[in-house]
Amino acid sequence: MDPVHLNLSKMDQFLGIGGLPERTRGLVKLFFYMFMFIMSVEGMGTTFVILHYVQIFGFADAAVLMSIVFGVLFLTDYPSGSLGDYIGQRVVLTIALLSFGVGYTIISQFESFLSFAVASVFFGLALGQLSGALETWLDNNYKKTVNDSDPDNKIYGFAMARITTLTNFTFAISFVIGGVISSLISRQFLFLLVAILIILIIPIIIKYVKDIDDSDIILEDINISESKNFFVYLKGGFKHLFSSKKSFTLLMGFAIIDSISSLWFVLILFPLYFGYTGSDVGVGILRSFVWIIGGFLIIYAATLSKRVSNNRIGILYFVVKVGLYLGVIAIIDFIPLNDSFQLQGIILLVLLLVSNQFFGTIALTIRKRILLETTPSEFRNSIYSLISTIATLVQLSVMIYVGKIIELESLSSGLWIMIIVSLIGIGLLFIHDYFSETKLEKMQQPVPIEFG
């Protein structure tokens, strides 16, 4: 064995970051620990917030409440991303966690539509601040420290896929814990517990989310450029969006696909789980089972992603998104949902979701590689937030309509609408792939020699 690798921790070896500088390895592992902590705590609560909305108020009113969440997200997401670029990610992450804490506290104590609407405002604010902030902190500092150790970003992509794998396992356990607490005690107690745990994460963020070479003093850690003001960063994301056809089709494609992915998460996934299990404990166990089984496949997906070209992002998302929605339509048409335990429905759903996780991990890994390579670090948080902002705008345009269609007709009807919109985003990614391949072909053509 290489003597260098003998000095690496098991985590370094699992993440495949042994070839990176020590400082870069430390950043990647720190990101993983914080990301896992936040995702696990959020996983305990998010599943049951959406079920709480649907079961208390029905699909139509739940769609209204979620529209409030995404309306506030739309208004705050991009400005908060620009703010993160301007003063650093630490501040916006702190605001995000505080807002989550307030939102969960409200729904743990009250059950009126007005109180849930207020909580939804705080959830939207939290999501707007959180969007892309931690990822931006890692990406910027990764590029600062990696030097020439990862020229094609494949080590980065592999590490991110492995981080997703490990996070999935803890995420899955959090579903079960949340389901048990919700069933044995109450959802309200679960929401209050999540609020407390989220607040406890804040000191970790304040202590560790620092840019390379920043001062340990919090106020000095906020590096405000003397030559640029906030509005320069506010324009930066839009400037990049319209800088080229490749940038426009890539970012808009991701945004439209993300908008429908959020609808899937908000309106389809958890009622689907509940429809085949009939209980909160069943939802938690089923969701965790899917994530754990999928986690083992994701380990292989991380390795396979190294062999996949960045110019295949369009076909990957077609398989992942259209395949998923069509698969669910087939399952629920064959085995209708009735909010009770149905083993056949569970087996088919698990097979579909696990296979979707495998291909979804490859798609996400390629997406991260592309964005790391093509996004200017100076406006990275703004650009990541801009993707989310555009996604939210599209989502708001169709959410209430899809919610009413589901309530009046069926889940299948809503899924067909989601397929149509997803195909628009996927089409943009195919155009991006075409531009990328055309540029590559031009670069590979021999330069003509002129005589004269």
XYZ file of C-alpha atoms in Angstrom, residues 104-375:
272
model
C -41.168 24.612 14.343
C -41.941 26.181 17.725
C -45.119 27.796 16.350
C -46.541 24.602 14.831
C -45.698 22.723 18.030
C -47.946 25.050 20.044
C -50.821 26.065 17.738
C -53.102 24.463 15.127
C -55.046 27.314 13.532
C -54.641 28.118 9.859
C -53.330 31.590 10.756
C -50.614 30.225 13.054
C -49.580 27.713 10.405
C -49.449 30.540 7.860
C -47.109 32.500 10.154
C -44.956 29.398 10.637
C -44.882 28.978 6.867
C -43.446 32.491 6.538
C -40.579 31.542 8.855
C -40.021 28.257 7.013
C -39.818 30.163 3.724
C -37.362 32.656 5.206
C -35.250 29.793 6.560
C -35.159 27.985 3.222
C -34.254 31.218 1.449
C -31.262 31.801 3.717
C -30.167 28.159 3.718
C -30.304 27.768 -0.063
C -26.819 27.011 -1.346
C -25.043 28.704 1.571
C -23.157 25.758 3.069
C -22.369 24.371 -0.385
C -21.038 27.777 -1.464
C -18.758 27.922 1.577
C -17.290 24.517 0.696
C -16.992 25.132 -3.058
C -15.233 28.485 -2.699
C -12.745 27.249 -0.123
C -12.228 23.968 -1.982
C -11.124 25.908 -5.054
C -8.845 28.077 -2.896
C -7.001 25.146 -1.338
C -7.078 22.281 -3.855
C -4.440 23.805 -6.182
C -3.812 21.345 -9.054
C -4.754 18.215 -7.102
C -8.168 17.847 -8.751
C -8.095 19.523 -12.189
C -11.244 17.848 -13.544
C -13.156 17.958 -10.198
C -13.717 14.194 -10.255
C -12.342 13.758 -6.738
C -14.779 16.456 -5.620
C -17.697 14.756 -7.371
C -16.791 11.363 -5.926
C -16.477 12.808 -2.398
C -19.840 14.556 -2.676
C -21.503 11.316 -3.752
C -19.950 9.468 -0.812
C -21.028 12.258 1.557
C -24.544 11.821 0.205
C -24.282 8.113 0.971
C -23.253 8.571 4.593
C -25.760 11.369 5.118
C -28.518 9.149 3.745
C -27.939 6.593 6.491
C -28.197 9.133 9.301
C -31.047 10.837 7.460
C -32.877 7.504 7.313
C -32.410 6.888 11.021
C -33.835 10.343 11.726
C -37.049 9.406 9.861
C -37.568 6.419 12.145
C -36.799 8.442 15.265
C -39.224 11.148 14.138
C -41.939 8.596 13.353
C -41.573 6.854 16.718
C -41.663 10.132 18.659
C -44.650 11.346 16.632
C -46.606 8.131 17.194
C -45.690 7.415 20.835
C -45.860 11.002 22.092
C -47.170 13.504 19.537
C -46.223 15.444 16.439
C -46.261 18.634 18.508
C -43.583 17.274 20.836
C -41.531 16.199 17.824
C -41.718 19.690 16.306
C -40.614 21.300 19.590
C -37.683 18.885 19.871
C -36.602 19.685 16.308
C -36.774 23.419 17.105
C -34.452 22.967 20.093
C -31.951 20.834 18.175
C -31.844 23.303 15.286
C -31.056 26.179 17.647
C -28.237 24.111 19.160
C -26.562 23.874 15.727
C -26.013 27.646 15.570
C -22.851 27.772 17.761
C -21.292 25.136 15.494
C -21.971 27.316 12.445
C -20.556 30.423 14.147
C -17.392 28.596 15.202
C -16.546 26.676 12.046
C -18.046 28.308 8.920
C -15.089 30.549 8.128
C -13.408 31.351 4.853
C -9.762 30.437 4.495
C -7.426 32.906 6.262
C -10.323 34.682 7.999
C -9.859 36.067 11.487
C -11.254 34.138 14.432
C -13.083 37.290 15.477
C -16.664 37.161 14.209
C -16.925 40.784 13.099
C -13.588 40.634 11.279
C -14.676 37.375 9.681
C -17.244 39.290 7.627
C -15.184 40.443 4.682
C -16.973 43.271 2.911
C -15.189 44.277 -0.241
C -14.297 47.961 -0.366
C -14.499 48.012 -4.141
C -17.900 46.367 -4.438
C -21.210 46.951 -2.754
C -24.159 44.655 -2.153
C -25.870 45.625 -5.417
C -22.899 44.431 -7.454
C -23.384 40.980 -5.958
C -27.139 41.292 -6.429
C -26.586 41.701 -10.182
C -23.894 39.038 -10.385
C -26.216 36.035 -10.606
C -28.348 37.535 -13.382
C -25.239 38.622 -15.248
C -23.971 35.042 -15.274
C -27.397 33.659 -16.231
C -27.481 35.727 -19.418
C -23.734 35.546 -20.137
C -24.089 32.724 -22.687
C -26.509 30.193 -24.160
C -24.788 27.435 -22.185
C -25.220 29.246 -18.879
C -28.847 30.131 -19.596
C -29.935 26.653 -20.661
C -28.027 24.991 -17.802
C -29.339 27.186 -14.985
C -32.894 27.408 -16.325
C -32.967 23.663 -16.930
C -31.897 22.930 -13.363
C -34.379 25.489 -11.998
C -37.410 24.058 -13.825
C -36.505 20.485 -12.866
C -35.963 21.544 -9.238
C -39.361 23.238 -9.143
C -41.137 19.987 -9.962
C -38.866 18.008 -7.648
C -40.095 20.248 -4.825
C -43.712 19.598 -5.809
C -42.969 15.873 -5.677
C -41.586 16.277 -2.170
C -44.393 18.546 -0.937
C -47.526 17.059 -2.506
C -46.765 13.493 -3.610
C -44.065 11.674 -1.670
C -45.360 11.674 1.909
C -49.039 11.067 1.076
C -47.706 8.208 -1.085
C -45.838 6.732 1.882
C -48.856 7.194 4.146
C -51.197 5.726 1.549
C -49.323 2.406 1.566
C -48.484 2.262 5.320
C -51.350 4.035 7.102
C -49.315 5.433 10.051
C -46.551 7.894 10.976
C -44.355 5.033 12.190
C -44.905 3.274 8.872
C -43.961 6.432 6.969
C -40.746 6.821 8.980
C -39.742 3.161 8.630
C -40.557 2.975 4.923
C -38.721 6.183 4.112
C -35.677 5.121 6.143
C -35.672 1.692 4.478
C -35.620 3.299 1.039
C -32.732 5.576 2.012
C -30.689 2.801 3.641
C -31.071 0.340 0.758
C -30.450 3.130 -1.710
C -27.380 4.148 0.291
C -25.586 0.900 -0.514
C -26.250 1.389 -4.231
C -25.112 5.011 -4.022
C -21.644 3.807 -2.995
C -21.356 2.137 -6.405
C -23.031 5.101 -8.118
C -20.272 7.367 -6.779
C -17.651 5.191 -8.477
C -19.646 4.911 -11.702
C -20.104 8.683 -11.897
C -16.371 9.066 -12.637
C -16.997 7.360 -15.983
C -19.930 9.586 -16.978
C -19.282 12.669 -19.067
C -20.610 16.041 -17.947
C -22.317 16.277 -21.342
C -24.799 13.544 -20.385
C -26.672 15.571 -17.791
C -29.796 15.855 -19.985
C -30.312 12.127 -20.531
C -29.582 11.434 -16.854
C -32.315 13.788 -15.680
C -34.738 12.345 -18.229
C -34.226 8.869 -16.761
C -34.369 10.115 -13.166
C -37.382 12.420 -13.299
C -39.657 11.167 -16.071
C -38.920 7.559 -15.117
C -39.871 8.246 -11.493
C -43.166 10.009 -12.216
C -44.276 7.479 -14.821
C -43.364 4.657 -12.453
C -45.481 6.094 -9.644
C -48.441 6.570 -11.983
C -48.211 2.888 -12.961
C -47.986 1.728 -9.325
C -50.908 3.740 -7.959
C -53.080 2.820 -10.951
C -52.301 -0.857 -10.306
C -52.572 -0.675 -6.491
C -54.734 2.304 -5.383
C -53.821 4.175 -2.204
C -56.154 3.589 0.774
C -54.121 4.766 3.823
C -53.536 1.231 5.073
C -50.718 -1.326 4.993
C -50.358 -2.775 1.471
C -47.305 -4.981 1.037
C -47.464 -5.170 -2.774
C -47.593 -1.401 -3.083
C -44.704 -1.017 -0.635
C -42.496 -3.497 -2.515
C -43.099 -1.859 -5.899
C -42.585 1.613 -4.442
C -39.315 0.615 -2.751
C -37.960 -0.920 -5.980
C -38.813 2.225 -7.923
C -37.435 4.691 -5.379
C -34.219 2.772 -4.733
C -33.390 2.493 -8.430
C -34.247 6.169 -8.818
C -31.821 7.051 -6.015
C -29.048 5.207 -7.832
C -29.421 7.140 -11.083
C -30.332 10.316 -9.195
C -26.997 10.198 -7.358
C -25.100 10.013 -10.641
C -27.107 12.956 -12.009
C -26.533 15.007 -8.849
C -22.804 14.248 -8.882
C -22.474 15.386 -12.507
C -24.528 18.477 -11.690
C -22.197 19.406 -8.805
C -19.150 18.903 -11.010
C -20.579 21.157 -13.725
C -21.549 23.926 -11.292
C -18.201 23.821 -9.477
C -16.406 24.185 -12.802
C -18.622 26.790 -14.502
C -19.759 29.028 -11.625
